[in-house]
């Protein structure tokens, strides 16, 4: 059994008597679920990331917060809080709407990751929110008395520069906005120029589907987030698979594709889903953190995965913060690599599988 970290220990200590049915949200190593089960509770586990879900201890019932889960018996929620306030707000809405009326939520975090907006995010769905005393640079926010539920996530927005309607849950990277790196990747993929004005015009033009044209080939949006890249590629005529390890991301991508009336096959997976092979194109804006910690290991693994999934001659298009050491990794795992776009912060590289 994994040793709980200081945040998990504080959450557990603050919760005290757990009651019969406990929901653990985003348990990073299964430690909270194991500790709750050892106290005799029936444990439900809601993990946004499939890697966390796979580490839930045997006997834990996995639930998906994006899919109207039955949480009616849950009176205690143990939750290492995510960094994004939008993710806290989204999950708080689900908990308030679906848990027992006398539920108490114990959301913990390192002091450096807790911001006052998280109290407000919890306070939008719970009438009572208070903070514990700090311990080992960590703290717990306790939320109770759910208020009548108002569901405000997933949210939608029109990305006029791409002519795309984006739909996103609160835990998704960039939620309903267009990340700068993603914008640069799309400019590179669609042949639009780097100048904002001229680029936007040319990009709009190049986002039209080829009239009656052939399918361009099989493409993968690897780590699809809200599904903007997948949607643009599908509109261009690619046969698109989109994948992400996050439940919120795959649910968002499905909604974004539907909102734009394009067909995209969406799968939740750690890296390239098994069976997705012989690709002509992989497009990827890789993650730079895992939970609250900076971590490039998933990006390295995704580049290597892309190398295995491309057919000879197929291409990986990758955007990343230019200080990161991804170019030699792409060259090693995929093949010859060139820089196709750059701005002061980001690089887009294209690697061809040999
Ligand atoms: C920087 S975001 C990019 C999202 C989206 N493509 C965009 O450009 O807006 C990276 C995405 O990779 C996903 N991700 C992280 N680790 C992953 C893994 N091991 N396998 C698949 N997806 C992963 C994250 O959930 C996140 O949605």
CSV table of C-alpha atoms and ligand atoms in Angstrom, one decimal:
chain,number,residue,atom,x,y,z
A,1,UNK,CA,0.0,0.0,0.0
A,2,UNK,CA,1.3,3.5,-0.9
A,3,UNK,CA,2.3,5.8,1.9
A,4,UNK,CA,0.0,8.8,2.1
A,5,UNK,CA,1.8,12.2,1.4
A,6,UNK,CA,1.3,15.1,3.9
A,7,UNK,CA,-1.8,16.4,2.0
A,8,UNK,CA,-3.5,13.0,2.0
A,9,UNK,CA,-2.6,12.4,5.7
A,10,UNK,CA,-4.1,15.8,6.6
A,11,UNK,CA,-7.3,15.1,4.6
A,12,UNK,CA,-7.7,11.8,6.3
A,13,UNK,CA,-7.1,13.2,9.8
A,14,UNK,CA,-9.5,16.1,9.2
A,15,UNK,CA,-12.2,13.8,8.0
A,16,UNK,CA,-12.1,11.7,11.2
A,17,UNK,CA,-15.1,9.4,11.2
A,18,UNK,CA,-15.6,8.5,7.5
A,19,UNK,CA,-19.1,7.0,7.5
A,20,UNK,CA,-20.2,4.0,5.4
A,21,UNK,CA,-19.6,5.3,1.9
A,22,UNK,CA,-16.6,7.4,0.9
A,23,UNK,CA,-15.8,9.0,-2.4
A,24,UNK,CA,-12.1,9.6,-3.2
A,25,UNK,CA,-11.5,12.1,-6.0
A,26,UNK,CA,-8.2,12.1,-7.9
A,27,UNK,CA,-6.3,9.8,-5.5
A,28,UNK,CA,-2.8,10.1,-7.0
A,29,UNK,CA,-1.5,6.8,-5.7
A,30,UNK,CA,-4.4,5.0,-4.3
A,31,UNK,CA,-3.3,5.9,-0.7
A,32,UNK,CA,-6.6,7.6,0.4
A,33,UNK,CA,-8.8,4.8,-1.1
A,34,UNK,CA,-6.7,2.1,0.7
A,35,UNK,CA,-6.8,4.0,4.0
A,36,UNK,CA,-10.6,4.5,3.8
A,37,UNK,CA,-11.1,0.8,2.8
A,38,UNK,CA,-8.9,-0.3,5.8
A,39,UNK,CA,-11.4,1.6,8.0
A,40,UNK,CA,-14.2,-0.6,6.7
A,41,UNK,CA,-15.8,2.0,4.3
A,42,UNK,CA,-17.2,1.2,0.9
A,43,UNK,CA,-15.0,3.3,-1.4
A,44,UNK,CA,-15.9,4.9,-4.7
A,45,UNK,CA,-13.0,6.4,-6.7
A,46,UNK,CA,-13.4,9.2,-9.2
A,47,UNK,CA,-10.1,9.7,-11.1
A,48,UNK,CA,-9.9,12.1,-13.9
A,49,UNK,CA,-6.6,10.5,-15.1
A,50,UNK,CA,-6.8,6.9,-16.3
A,51,UNK,CA,-3.3,6.2,-14.7
A,52,UNK,CA,-4.7,7.1,-11.3
A,53,UNK,CA,-7.8,5.0,-12.0
A,54,UNK,CA,-5.6,2.0,-12.7
A,55,UNK,CA,-3.9,2.4,-9.3
A,56,UNK,CA,-7.1,2.4,-7.3
A,57,UNK,CA,-6.9,-0.6,-4.9
A,58,UNK,CA,-9.0,-3.7,-5.6
A,59,UNK,CA,-12.5,-3.4,-4.3
A,60,UNK,CA,-12.8,0.4,-5.2
A,61,UNK,CA,-15.7,1.2,-7.5
A,62,UNK,CA,-14.6,3.5,-10.3
A,63,UNK,CA,-17.0,6.3,-11.1
A,64,UNK,CA,-16.9,9.0,-13.9
A,65,UNK,CA,-17.8,12.4,-12.8
A,66,UNK,CA,-18.6,13.5,-16.4
A,67,UNK,CA,-21.2,10.8,-16.7
A,68,UNK,CA,-23.9,11.5,-14.1
A,69,UNK,CA,-22.6,9.1,-11.5
A,70,UNK,CA,-24.9,7.8,-8.6
A,71,UNK,CA,-23.3,9.3,-5.5
A,72,UNK,CA,-26.5,9.5,-3.5
A,73,UNK,CA,-25.0,7.4,-0.6
A,74,UNK,CA,-21.7,9.4,-0.3
A,75,UNK,CA,-21.4,11.4,2.9
A,76,UNK,CA,-17.7,11.9,2.9
A,77,UNK,CA,-15.5,13.1,0.0
A,78,UNK,CA,-11.7,12.9,0.3
A,79,UNK,CA,-10.1,15.1,-2.5
A,80,UNK,CA,-6.5,16.2,-3.1
A,81,UNK,CA,-7.4,19.4,-4.9
A,82,UNK,CA,-6.3,20.0,-8.5
A,83,UNK,CA,-4.3,23.1,-9.3
A,84,UNK,CA,-6.9,24.6,-11.7
A,85,UNK,CA,-9.7,26.6,-10.0
A,86,UNK,CA,-12.0,25.7,-12.9
A,87,UNK,CA,-11.5,22.0,-12.1
A,88,UNK,CA,-12.4,22.6,-8.5
A,89,UNK,CA,-15.5,24.5,-9.5
A,90,UNK,CA,-16.7,21.9,-11.9
A,91,UNK,CA,-16.2,18.9,-9.6
A,92,UNK,CA,-17.8,20.8,-6.7
A,93,UNK,CA,-20.9,21.3,-8.8
A,94,UNK,CA,-21.1,17.5,-9.4
A,95,UNK,CA,-20.5,16.7,-5.7
A,96,UNK,CA,-23.2,19.2,-4.5
A,97,UNK,CA,-25.7,17.9,-7.0
A,98,UNK,CA,-25.2,14.2,-6.6
A,99,UNK,CA,-23.9,13.3,-3.1
A,100,UNK,CA,-26.1,12.9,0.0
A,101,UNK,CA,-27.4,16.3,1.3
A,102,UNK,CA,-25.3,15.9,4.5
A,103,UNK,CA,-22.1,15.3,2.6
A,104,UNK,CA,-18.8,16.8,3.8
A,105,UNK,CA,-16.0,17.4,1.3
A,106,UNK,CA,-12.4,17.5,2.5
A,107,UNK,CA,-10.3,19.1,-0.2
A,108,UNK,CA,-6.6,19.4,0.6
A,109,UNK,CA,-3.6,20.9,-1.0
A,110,UNK,CA,-0.1,22.3,-0.4
A,111,UNK,CA,-0.3,25.9,0.8
A,112,UNK,CA,1.6,27.0,-2.4
A,113,UNK,CA,-1.2,25.6,-4.6
A,114,UNK,CA,-4.2,26.8,-2.6
A,115,UNK,CA,-5.6,30.1,-3.7
A,116,UNK,CA,-8.5,32.0,-2.3
A,117,UNK,CA,-10.5,31.5,-5.5
A,118,UNK,CA,-10.7,27.8,-4.5
A,119,UNK,CA,-12.8,28.8,-1.4
A,120,UNK,CA,-15.0,30.8,-3.8
A,121,UNK,CA,-15.3,27.9,-6.2
A,122,UNK,CA,-16.4,25.6,-3.4
A,123,UNK,CA,-18.6,28.3,-2.0
A,124,UNK,CA,-20.5,28.5,-5.3
A,125,UNK,CA,-21.9,25.0,-4.6
A,126,UNK,CA,-21.7,24.7,-0.8
A,127,UNK,CA,-23.1,27.1,1.8
A,128,UNK,CA,-20.3,26.4,4.4
A,129,UNK,CA,-16.6,26.4,3.5
A,130,UNK,CA,-13.9,26.7,6.1
A,131,UNK,CA,-10.1,26.1,6.1
A,132,UNK,CA,-8.3,23.8,8.6
A,133,UNK,CA,-5.1,24.9,10.4
A,134,UNK,CA,-2.0,24.3,8.3
A,135,UNK,CA,0.3,21.3,8.9
A,136,UNK,CA,3.5,20.5,7.0
A,137,UNK,CA,2.8,23.4,4.6
A,138,UNK,CA,-0.6,21.8,3.7
A,139,UNK,CA,-4.2,22.7,4.5
A,140,UNK,CA,-7.7,21.3,4.1
A,141,UNK,CA,-10.8,23.2,2.8
A,142,UNK,CA,-14.0,21.7,4.4
A,143,UNK,CA,-17.2,22.2,2.4
A,144,UNK,CA,-20.7,21.2,3.5
A,145,UNK,CA,-24.4,22.1,3.1
A,146,UNK,CA,-24.7,21.7,-0.7
A,147,UNK,CA,-26.7,24.5,-2.2
A,148,UNK,CA,-29.4,23.9,-4.9
A,149,UNK,CA,-27.3,22.7,-7.9
A,150,UNK,CA,-26.6,24.9,-10.8
A,151,UNK,CA,-24.6,23.1,-13.4
A,152,UNK,CA,-22.3,25.6,-15.3
A,153,UNK,CA,-19.9,23.1,-16.7
A,154,UNK,CA,-19.2,22.0,-19.4
A,155,UNK,CA,-19.0,25.5,-20.9
A,156,UNK,CA,-18.9,26.5,-24.6
A,157,UNK,CA,-17.2,29.3,-26.5
A,158,UNK,CA,-16.8,30.4,-30.1
A,159,UNK,CA,-13.2,30.5,-31.2
A,160,UNK,CA,-13.8,32.9,-34.1
A,161,UNK,CA,-10.3,32.8,-35.4
A,162,UNK,CA,-10.7,29.1,-36.1
A,163,UNK,CA,-14.5,29.1,-36.6
A,164,UNK,CA,-14.7,26.4,-34.0
A,165,UNK,CA,-17.2,26.0,-31.2
A,166,UNK,CA,-15.2,24.6,-28.2
A,167,UNK,CA,-16.9,22.8,-25.3
A,168,UNK,CA,-14.9,22.0,-22.2
A,169,UNK,CA,-15.2,20.7,-18.7
A,170,UNK,CA,-13.4,22.6,-15.9
A,171,UNK,CA,-10.5,20.2,-15.6
A,172,UNK,CA,-9.5,20.4,-19.2
A,173,UNK,CA,-6.3,22.2,-20.3
A,174,UNK,CA,-7.1,25.8,-21.3
A,175,UNK,CA,-10.8,25.0,-20.8
A,176,UNK,CA,-12.7,26.9,-23.6
A,177,UNK,CA,-9.7,29.0,-24.7
A,178,UNK,CA,-7.1,28.5,-27.4
A,179,UNK,CA,-3.6,27.9,-25.9
A,180,UNK,CA,-0.8,29.9,-27.6
A,181,UNK,CA,1.1,26.7,-28.4
A,182,UNK,CA,-2.0,25.1,-29.9
A,183,UNK,CA,-2.5,28.1,-32.0
A,184,UNK,CA,1.0,27.9,-33.3
A,185,UNK,CA,0.7,24.1,-34.0
A,186,UNK,CA,-2.5,24.7,-36.0
A,187,UNK,CA,-0.9,27.5,-38.0
A,188,UNK,CA,1.9,25.1,-38.8
A,189,UNK,CA,-0.4,22.2,-39.7
A,190,UNK,CA,-2.7,24.3,-41.9
A,191,UNK,CA,0.1,26.3,-43.6
A,192,UNK,CA,-1.1,29.6,-42.2
A,193,UNK,CA,1.6,32.2,-41.7
A,194,UNK,CA,2.9,33.4,-38.4
A,195,UNK,CA,1.7,37.0,-38.6
A,196,UNK,CA,-1.5,37.3,-36.4
A,197,UNK,CA,-3.7,39.3,-38.9
A,198,UNK,CA,-2.5,37.7,-42.1
A,199,UNK,CA,-2.3,34.3,-40.4
A,200,UNK,CA,-5.9,34.3,-39.1
A,201,UNK,CA,-7.3,35.1,-42.5
A,202,UNK,CA,-5.3,32.4,-44.2
A,203,UNK,CA,-6.1,30.0,-41.5
A,204,UNK,CA,-9.9,30.5,-41.8
A,205,UNK,CA,-9.6,29.9,-45.5
A,206,UNK,CA,-7.6,26.7,-45.0
A,207,UNK,CA,-10.0,25.3,-42.4
A,208,UNK,CA,-12.6,24.7,-45.1
A,209,UNK,CA,-13.1,21.0,-45.8
A,210,UNK,CA,-11.8,19.9,-49.2
A,211,UNK,CA,-15.1,19.9,-51.3
A,212,UNK,CA,-15.9,16.3,-52.0
A,213,UNK,CA,-12.2,15.6,-51.6
A,214,UNK,CA,-10.6,12.4,-50.5
A,215,UNK,CA,-9.9,11.5,-46.9
A,216,UNK,CA,-6.3,12.8,-46.3
A,217,UNK,CA,-5.3,9.8,-44.2
A,218,UNK,CA,-5.5,8.6,-40.5
A,219,UNK,CA,-4.5,11.2,-38.0
A,220,UNK,CA,-4.2,11.1,-34.2
A,221,UNK,CA,-4.7,14.1,-31.8
A,222,UNK,CA,-2.5,12.8,-29.0
A,223,UNK,CA,-3.5,14.4,-25.7
A,224,UNK,CA,-6.6,16.0,-27.2
A,225,UNK,CA,-7.8,18.2,-24.3
A,226,UNK,CA,-10.9,20.0,-25.4
A,227,UNK,CA,-10.5,18.5,-29.0
A,228,UNK,CA,-9.7,21.7,-30.9
A,229,UNK,CA,-6.9,20.1,-32.9
A,230,UNK,CA,-9.0,17.0,-33.6
A,231,UNK,CA,-11.9,19.1,-34.8
A,232,UNK,CA,-9.8,21.2,-37.2
A,233,UNK,CA,-8.1,18.1,-38.6
A,234,UNK,CA,-11.4,16.4,-39.1
A,235,UNK,CA,-12.8,19.4,-40.9
A,236,UNK,CA,-9.7,19.4,-43.2
A,237,UNK,CA,-10.6,15.9,-44.3
A,238,UNK,CA,-8.5,13.7,-42.0
A,239,UNK,CA,-9.9,10.5,-40.5
A,240,UNK,CA,-9.3,11.5,-36.9
A,241,UNK,CA,-8.7,9.5,-33.7
A,242,UNK,CA,-8.4,11.7,-30.5
A,243,UNK,CA,-7.1,10.4,-27.2
A,244,UNK,CA,-6.3,11.7,-23.8
A,245,UNK,CA,-5.7,10.1,-20.3
A,246,UNK,CA,-8.2,12.5,-18.8
A,247,UNK,CA,-11.9,11.7,-18.5
A,248,UNK,CA,-12.8,15.4,-18.7
A,249,UNK,CA,-10.8,15.8,-21.8
A,250,UNK,CA,-12.3,12.9,-23.7
A,251,UNK,CA,-15.8,14.0,-22.7
A,252,UNK,CA,-15.0,17.5,-23.9
A,253,UNK,CA,-13.6,16.4,-27.2
A,254,UNK,CA,-16.7,14.4,-27.9
A,255,UNK,CA,-18.8,17.5,-27.2
A,256,UNK,CA,-16.6,19.8,-29.3
A,257,UNK,CA,-16.6,17.4,-32.3
A,258,UNK,CA,-20.4,17.1,-32.0
A,259,UNK,CA,-20.8,20.9,-31.7
A,260,UNK,CA,-18.8,21.3,-35.0
A,261,UNK,CA,-20.6,18.5,-36.7
A,262,UNK,CA,-17.4,16.5,-37.4
A,263,UNK,CA,-16.6,12.8,-36.9
A,264,UNK,CA,-13.8,12.0,-34.4
A,265,UNK,CA,-13.2,8.7,-32.7
A,266,UNK,CA,-12.4,9.5,-29.1
A,267,UNK,CA,-10.6,7.2,-26.6
A,268,UNK,CA,-9.3,7.5,-23.1
A,269,UNK,CA,-5.8,6.1,-22.8
A,270,UNK,CA,-2.4,6.6,-21.4
A,271,UNK,CA,-0.5,7.5,-24.6
A,272,UNK,CA,-1.5,6.1,-28.0
A,273,UNK,CA,-4.4,3.6,-27.5
A,274,UNK,CA,-3.6,0.0,-28.3
A,275,UNK,CA,-4.7,-0.8,-31.8
A,276,UNK,CA,-4.1,2.7,-33.2
A,277,UNK,CA,-1.4,2.1,-35.7
A,278,UNK,CA,-0.2,3.0,-39.2
A,279,UNK,CA,-0.9,6.6,-38.8
A,280,UNK,CA,-0.1,9.3,-41.4
A,281,UNK,CA,-0.1,12.1,-38.8
A,282,UNK,CA,0.2,12.6,-35.1
A,283,UNK,CA,-0.4,16.1,-33.7
A,284,UNK,CA,0.6,16.7,-30.1
A,285,UNK,CA,0.8,19.5,-27.6
A,286,UNK,CA,2.3,17.4,-24.8
A,287,UNK,CA,1.7,17.9,-21.1
A,288,UNK,CA,4.3,19.6,-18.9
A,289,UNK,CA,2.9,18.6,-15.6
A,290,UNK,CA,1.2,15.7,-13.8
A,291,UNK,CA,-1.2,16.7,-11.1
A,292,UNK,CA,0.4,19.7,-9.4
A,293,UNK,CA,4.0,18.7,-10.3
A,294,UNK,CA,6.1,19.6,-13.3
A,295,UNK,CA,6.9,16.5,-15.2
A,296,UNK,CA,8.2,15.8,-18.7
A,297,UNK,CA,8.1,12.0,-18.5
A,298,UNK,CA,4.7,11.7,-20.1
A,299,UNK,CA,5.8,13.9,-23.0
A,300,UNK,CA,8.9,11.7,-23.6
A,301,UNK,CA,6.7,8.6,-23.5
A,302,UNK,CA,4.1,10.1,-25.9
A,303,UNK,CA,6.9,11.0,-28.4
A,304,UNK,CA,8.1,7.4,-28.3
A,305,UNK,CA,4.6,6.1,-28.6
A,306,UNK,CA,4.0,8.3,-31.6
A,307,UNK,CA,7.1,6.9,-33.2
A,308,UNK,CA,5.7,3.3,-32.9
A,309,UNK,CA,2.2,4.3,-34.2
A,310,UNK,CA,3.3,6.1,-37.3
A,311,UNK,CA,3.6,4.3,-40.6
A,312,UNK,CA,6.9,4.9,-42.5
A,313,UNK,CA,6.7,8.4,-44.0
A,314,UNK,CA,4.1,9.4,-41.4
A,315,UNK,CA,4.8,12.6,-39.4
A,316,UNK,CA,4.7,13.7,-35.8
A,317,UNK,CA,3.9,17.5,-35.4
A,318,UNK,CA,4.8,18.6,-31.9
A,319,UNK,CA,4.5,22.0,-30.2
A,320,UNK,CA,6.3,22.7,-27.0
A,321,UNK,CA,8.0,25.4,-24.9
A,322,UNK,CA,11.3,26.0,-26.6
A,323,UNK,CA,13.4,25.4,-23.5
A,324,UNK,CA,12.3,21.7,-23.3
A,325,UNK,CA,14.6,19.1,-24.8
A,326,UNK,CA,12.1,17.3,-27.0
A,327,UNK,CA,13.8,17.7,-30.4
A,328,UNK,CA,16.5,15.0,-29.9
A,329,UNK,CA,13.9,12.7,-28.4
A,330,UNK,CA,11.7,13.1,-31.5
A,331,UNK,CA,14.7,12.5,-33.7
A,332,UNK,CA,15.6,9.3,-31.9
A,333,UNK,CA,12.2,7.8,-31.6
A,334,UNK,CA,10.6,9.0,-34.9
A,335,UNK,CA,13.2,10.1,-37.4
A,336,UNK,CA,14.6,13.2,-39.2
A,337,UNK,CA,13.2,16.3,-37.5
A,338,UNK,CA,12.9,20.0,-38.6
A,339,UNK,CA,11.7,23.1,-36.9
A,340,UNK,CA,8.6,24.4,-38.9
A,341,UNK,CA,7.4,27.3,-36.7
A,342,UNK,CA,8.7,29.3,-33.7
A,343,UNK,CA,7.6,32.2,-31.7
A,344,UNK,CA,9.4,33.7,-28.7
A,345,UNK,CA,8.1,30.9,-26.4
A,346,UNK,CA,7.2,27.9,-28.5
A,347,UNK,CA,8.6,25.6,-31.2
A,348,UNK,CA,6.7,23.4,-33.6
A,349,UNK,CA,8.8,20.5,-35.0
A,350,UNK,CA,7.9,17.9,-37.6
A,351,UNK,CA,9.5,14.5,-37.5
A,352,UNK,CA,9.2,12.0,-40.3
A,353,UNK,CA,9.1,8.3,-39.4
A,354,UNK,CA,11.8,6.3,-41.3
B,1,LIG,C1,-0.9,20.7,-23.1
B,1,LIG,S1,-2.4,19.8,-23.1
B,1,LIG,C2,-2.9,19.9,-24.8
B,1,LIG,C3,-4.4,19.7,-25.0
B,1,LIG,C4,-4.9,20.0,-26.4
B,1,LIG,N1,-4.3,19.1,-27.4
B,1,LIG,C5,-4.7,21.4,-26.8
B,1,LIG,O1,-3.8,21.7,-27.5
B,1,LIG,O2,-5.4,22.3,-26.3
B,1,LIG,C6,-1.8,18.1,-22.9
B,1,LIG,C7,-2.9,17.1,-22.8
B,1,LIG,O3,-2.3,15.8,-22.7
B,1,LIG,C8,-3.1,15.0,-21.8
B,1,LIG,N2,-2.2,13.9,-21.3
B,1,LIG,C9,-1.3,14.0,-20.3
B,1,LIG,N3,-0.7,12.9,-20.1
B,1,LIG,C10,-1.2,12.0,-21.0
B,1,LIG,C11,-0.9,10.6,-21.3
B,1,LIG,N4,0.0,9.9,-20.6
B,1,LIG,N5,-1.6,10.1,-22.3
B,1,LIG,C12,-2.5,10.8,-23.0
B,1,LIG,N6,-2.8,12.1,-22.8
B,1,LIG,C13,-2.1,12.7,-21.8
B,1,LIG,C14,-3.6,16.0,-20.8
B,1,LIG,O4,-4.7,15.4,-20.1
B,1,LIG,C15,-3.9,17.2,-21.7
B,1,LIG,O5,-5.2,17.2,-22.1
